[in-house]
One Martini backbone bead per residue (centre of mass of N, CA, C, O) as a GRO file, in nm:
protein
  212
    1UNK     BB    1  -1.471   0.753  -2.587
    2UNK     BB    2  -1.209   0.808  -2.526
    3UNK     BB    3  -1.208   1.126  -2.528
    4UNK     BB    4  -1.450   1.121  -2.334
    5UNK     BB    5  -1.288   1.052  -2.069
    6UNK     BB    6  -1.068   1.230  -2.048
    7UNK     BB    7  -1.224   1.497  -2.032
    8UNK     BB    8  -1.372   1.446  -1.783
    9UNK     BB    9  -1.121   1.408  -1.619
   10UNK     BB   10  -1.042   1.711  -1.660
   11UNK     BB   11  -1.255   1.810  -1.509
   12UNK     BB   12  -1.373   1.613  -1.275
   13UNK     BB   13  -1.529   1.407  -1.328
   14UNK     BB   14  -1.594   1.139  -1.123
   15UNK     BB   15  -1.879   0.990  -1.168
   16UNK     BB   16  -1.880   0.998  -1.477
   17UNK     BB   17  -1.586   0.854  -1.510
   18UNK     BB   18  -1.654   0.576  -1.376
   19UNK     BB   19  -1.923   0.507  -1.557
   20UNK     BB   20  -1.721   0.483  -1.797
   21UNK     BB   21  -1.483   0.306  -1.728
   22UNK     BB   22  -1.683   0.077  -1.681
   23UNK     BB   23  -1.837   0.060  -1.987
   24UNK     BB   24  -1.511   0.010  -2.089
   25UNK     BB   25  -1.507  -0.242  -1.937
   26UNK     BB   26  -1.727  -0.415  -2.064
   27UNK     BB   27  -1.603  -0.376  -2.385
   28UNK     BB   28  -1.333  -0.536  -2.333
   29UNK     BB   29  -1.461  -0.823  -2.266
   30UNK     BB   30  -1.626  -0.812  -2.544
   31UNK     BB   31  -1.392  -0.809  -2.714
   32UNK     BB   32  -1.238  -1.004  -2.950
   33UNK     BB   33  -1.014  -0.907  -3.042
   34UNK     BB   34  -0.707  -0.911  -2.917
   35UNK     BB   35  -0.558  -0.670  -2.995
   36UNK     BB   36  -0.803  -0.477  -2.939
   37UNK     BB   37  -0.758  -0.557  -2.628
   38UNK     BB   38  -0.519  -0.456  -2.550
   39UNK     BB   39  -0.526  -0.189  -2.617
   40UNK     BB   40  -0.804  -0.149  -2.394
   41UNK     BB   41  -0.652  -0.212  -2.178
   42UNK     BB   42  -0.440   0.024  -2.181
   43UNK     BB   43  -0.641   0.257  -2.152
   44UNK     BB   44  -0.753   0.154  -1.943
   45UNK     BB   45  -0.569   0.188  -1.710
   46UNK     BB   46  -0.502   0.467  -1.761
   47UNK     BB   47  -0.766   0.563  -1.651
   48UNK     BB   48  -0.749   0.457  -1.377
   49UNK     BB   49  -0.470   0.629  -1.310
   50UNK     BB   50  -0.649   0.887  -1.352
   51UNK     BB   51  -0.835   0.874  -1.158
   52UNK     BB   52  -0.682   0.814  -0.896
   53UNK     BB   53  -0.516   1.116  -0.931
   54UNK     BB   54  -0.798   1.303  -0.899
   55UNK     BB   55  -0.876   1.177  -0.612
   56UNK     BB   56  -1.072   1.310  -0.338
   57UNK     BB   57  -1.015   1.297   0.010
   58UNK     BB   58  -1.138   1.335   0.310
   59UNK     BB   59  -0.887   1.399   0.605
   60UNK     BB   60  -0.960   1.537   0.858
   61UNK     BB   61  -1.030   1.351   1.094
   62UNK     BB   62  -0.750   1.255   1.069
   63UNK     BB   63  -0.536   1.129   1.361
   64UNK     BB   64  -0.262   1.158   1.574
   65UNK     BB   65  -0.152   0.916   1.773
   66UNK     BB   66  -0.037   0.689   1.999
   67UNK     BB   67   0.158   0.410   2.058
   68UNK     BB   68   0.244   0.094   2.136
   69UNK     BB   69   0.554  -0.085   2.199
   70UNK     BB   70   0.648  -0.349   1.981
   71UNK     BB   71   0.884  -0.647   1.977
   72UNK     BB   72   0.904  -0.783   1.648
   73UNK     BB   73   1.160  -0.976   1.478
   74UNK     BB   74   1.076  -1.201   1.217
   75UNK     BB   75   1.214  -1.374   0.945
   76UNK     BB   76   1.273  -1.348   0.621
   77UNK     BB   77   1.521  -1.191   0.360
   78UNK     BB   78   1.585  -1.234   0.084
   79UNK     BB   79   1.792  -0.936   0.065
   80UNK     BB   80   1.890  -0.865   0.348
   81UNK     BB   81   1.659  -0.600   0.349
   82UNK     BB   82   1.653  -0.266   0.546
   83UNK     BB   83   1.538   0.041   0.492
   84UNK     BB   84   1.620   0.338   0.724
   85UNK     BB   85   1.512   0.694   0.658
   86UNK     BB   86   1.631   1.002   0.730
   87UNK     BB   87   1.725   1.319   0.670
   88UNK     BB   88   2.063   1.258   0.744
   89UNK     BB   89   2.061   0.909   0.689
   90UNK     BB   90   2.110   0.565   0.697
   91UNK     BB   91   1.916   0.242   0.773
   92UNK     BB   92   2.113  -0.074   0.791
   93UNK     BB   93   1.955  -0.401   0.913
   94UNK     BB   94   2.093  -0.650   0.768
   95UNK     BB   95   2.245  -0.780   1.086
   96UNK     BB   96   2.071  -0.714   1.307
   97UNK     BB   97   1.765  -0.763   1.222
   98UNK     BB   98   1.775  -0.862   0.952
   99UNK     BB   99   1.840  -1.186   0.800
  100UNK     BB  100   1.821  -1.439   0.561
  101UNK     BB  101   1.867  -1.666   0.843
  102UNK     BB  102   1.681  -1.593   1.040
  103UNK     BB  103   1.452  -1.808   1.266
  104UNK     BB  104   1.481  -1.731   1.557
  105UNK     BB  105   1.292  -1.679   1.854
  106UNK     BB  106   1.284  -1.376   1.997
  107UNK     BB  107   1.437  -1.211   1.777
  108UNK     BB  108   1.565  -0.885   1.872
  109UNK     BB  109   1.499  -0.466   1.799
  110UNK     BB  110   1.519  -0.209   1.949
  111UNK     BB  111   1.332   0.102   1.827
  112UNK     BB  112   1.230   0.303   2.038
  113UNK     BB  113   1.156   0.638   1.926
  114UNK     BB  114   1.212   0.637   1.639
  115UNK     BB  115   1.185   0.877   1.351
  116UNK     BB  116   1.103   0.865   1.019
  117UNK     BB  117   1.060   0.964   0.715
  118UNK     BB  118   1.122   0.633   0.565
  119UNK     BB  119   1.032   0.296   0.484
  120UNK     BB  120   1.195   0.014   0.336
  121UNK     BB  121   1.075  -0.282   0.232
  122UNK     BB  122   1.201  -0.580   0.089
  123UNK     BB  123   1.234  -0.916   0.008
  124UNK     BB  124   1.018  -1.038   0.154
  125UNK     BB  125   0.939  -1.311   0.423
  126UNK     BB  126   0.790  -1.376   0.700
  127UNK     BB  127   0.758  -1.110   0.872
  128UNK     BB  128   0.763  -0.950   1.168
  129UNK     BB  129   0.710  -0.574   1.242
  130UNK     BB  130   0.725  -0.392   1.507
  131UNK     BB  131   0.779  -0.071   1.627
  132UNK     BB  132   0.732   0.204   1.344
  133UNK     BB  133   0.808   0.519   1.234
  134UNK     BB  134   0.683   0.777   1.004
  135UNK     BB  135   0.634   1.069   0.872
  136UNK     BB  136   0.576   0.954   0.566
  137UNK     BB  137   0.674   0.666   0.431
  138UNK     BB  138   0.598   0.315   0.363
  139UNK     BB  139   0.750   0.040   0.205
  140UNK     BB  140   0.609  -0.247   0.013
  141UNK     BB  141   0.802  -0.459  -0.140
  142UNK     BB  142   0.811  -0.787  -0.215
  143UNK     BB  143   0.603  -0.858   0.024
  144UNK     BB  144   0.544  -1.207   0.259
  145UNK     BB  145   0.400  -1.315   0.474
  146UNK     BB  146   0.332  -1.054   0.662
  147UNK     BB  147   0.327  -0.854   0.983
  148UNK     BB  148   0.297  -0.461   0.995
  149UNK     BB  149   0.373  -0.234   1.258
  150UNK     BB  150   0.259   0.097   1.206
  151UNK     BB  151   0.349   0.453   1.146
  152UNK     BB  152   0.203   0.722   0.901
  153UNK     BB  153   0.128   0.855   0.684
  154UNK     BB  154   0.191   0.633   0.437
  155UNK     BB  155   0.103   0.334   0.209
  156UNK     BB  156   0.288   0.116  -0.008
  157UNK     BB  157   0.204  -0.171  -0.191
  158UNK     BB  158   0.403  -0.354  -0.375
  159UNK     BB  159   0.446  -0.687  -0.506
  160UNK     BB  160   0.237  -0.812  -0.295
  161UNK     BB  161   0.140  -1.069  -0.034
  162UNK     BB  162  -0.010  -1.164   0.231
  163UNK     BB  163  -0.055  -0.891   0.426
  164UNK     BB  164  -0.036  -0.727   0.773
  165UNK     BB  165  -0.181  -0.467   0.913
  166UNK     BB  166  -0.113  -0.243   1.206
  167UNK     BB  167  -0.213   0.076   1.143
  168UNK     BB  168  -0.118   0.402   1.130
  169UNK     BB  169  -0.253   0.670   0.986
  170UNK     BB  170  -0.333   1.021   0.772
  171UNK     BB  171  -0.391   0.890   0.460
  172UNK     BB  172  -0.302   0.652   0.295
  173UNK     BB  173  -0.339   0.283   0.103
  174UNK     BB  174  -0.141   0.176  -0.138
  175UNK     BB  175  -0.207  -0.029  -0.448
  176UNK     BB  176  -0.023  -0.277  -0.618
  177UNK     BB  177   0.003  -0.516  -0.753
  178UNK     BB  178  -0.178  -0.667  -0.471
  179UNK     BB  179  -0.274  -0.910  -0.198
  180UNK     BB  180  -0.383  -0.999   0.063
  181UNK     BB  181  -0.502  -0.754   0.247
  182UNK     BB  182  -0.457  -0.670   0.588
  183UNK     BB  183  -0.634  -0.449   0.772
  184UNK     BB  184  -0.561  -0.259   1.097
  185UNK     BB  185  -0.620  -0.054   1.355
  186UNK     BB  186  -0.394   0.204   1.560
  187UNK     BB  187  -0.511   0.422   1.738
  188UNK     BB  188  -0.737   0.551   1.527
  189UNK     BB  189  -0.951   0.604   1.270
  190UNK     BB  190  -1.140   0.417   1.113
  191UNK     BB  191  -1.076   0.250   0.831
  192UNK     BB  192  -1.169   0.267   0.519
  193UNK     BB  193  -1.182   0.279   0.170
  194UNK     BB  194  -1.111   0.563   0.107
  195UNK     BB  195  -0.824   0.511   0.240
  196UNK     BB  196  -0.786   0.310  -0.008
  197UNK     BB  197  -0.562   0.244  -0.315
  198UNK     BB  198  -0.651   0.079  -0.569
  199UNK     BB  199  -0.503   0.059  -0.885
  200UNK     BB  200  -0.595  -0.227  -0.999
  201UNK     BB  201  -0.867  -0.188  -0.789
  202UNK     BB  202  -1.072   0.120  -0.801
  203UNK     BB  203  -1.357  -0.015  -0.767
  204UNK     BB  204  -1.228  -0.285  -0.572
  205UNK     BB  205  -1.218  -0.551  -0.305
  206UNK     BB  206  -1.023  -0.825  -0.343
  207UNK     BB  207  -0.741  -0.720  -0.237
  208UNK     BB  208  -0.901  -0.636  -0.006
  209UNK     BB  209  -0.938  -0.603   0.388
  210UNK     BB  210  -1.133  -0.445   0.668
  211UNK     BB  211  -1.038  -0.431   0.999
  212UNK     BB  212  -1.317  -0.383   1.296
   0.00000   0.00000   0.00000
């Protein structure tokens, strides 16, 4: 079974793909030996993230539009850290923007015209954050309880939990054991389903909801 699923997806059948990962994702559950179903744990995995890497969606009718701009900057970093990149510099807004004593409301920093290329996020809880552009890719590691408003070609969300996004994308949000993510479209085509890539659970859709 294991090499006949790898073949598949080098073949790149993804609905054959699918339906062996799923009969052994069931095979996986139904293993009585501990070692035996870790081993086939760690194949799962595998598999799943070969199927991801091979799915091909059409984002062809995703534009990009204009957006309004939104000034709210708000809650704890607990690493004091919000790094964002373009091209030229970094831009590391410490002690401007977020720093892990801010509690005050109504503490903003407008960000307005600036576009990046990259912006991470990390090691935050609490945040209200937008609205800023990148030009690539938007990461949210270790981001809780937050709500981030931007634009973006993709956004990236690893070991995060419980964040509201209010985003323009022109392609895709990807999921790494990450939870409770609210999807809201920002000006854009409405995000579906095919548009979320959870690594996590690529079959399903419990780590995430989109709202339209």
């Amino acid at each position: 079974m294991e090499d006949k699923i790898l073949k598949i997806l080098e073949n790149q059948d993804m609905k054959l793909a699918k339906e062996a990962i799923l009969e052994y994702e069931s095979k996986t559950k139904e293993e009585k030996n501990e070692y035996t179903r870790c081993r086939m744990i760690d194949r799962l995995n595998l598999y799943k993230k070969l199927y991801m890497q091979n799915t091909v969606y059409d984002l062809s009718n995703v534009k990009e539009k204009s957006m309004n701009i939104i000034e709210l900057h708000t809650g704890r970093a607990l690493s004091s850290k919000l790094e964002i990149k373009d091209e030229h510099c970094n831009y590391e807004f410490e002690s401007s923007l977020i720093v892990s004593n801010l509690n005050k409301q109504g503490e903003t920093k407008k960000i307005e015209g600036l576009v990046y290329s990259d912006v991470d996020i990390v090691d935050s809880i609490g945040l209200v954050v937008g609205y800023f552009e990148a030009s690539q890719t938007v990461y949210l590691n270790n981001v809780k309880d937050s709500t981030i408003i931007c634009k973006s070609k993709q956004i990236r969300v690893l070991d995060s939990k419980n964040i509201i996004l209010y985003i323009d994308v022109s392609s895709c949000v990807s999921l790494e054991r990450s939870t409770g993510i609210e999807i809201h479209t920002l000006n854009s085509p409405e995000i579906d389903f095919a548009n979320v890539r959870d690594f996590s659970d690529p079959f399903g859709t419990k780590n995430f909801k989109i709202i339209k």
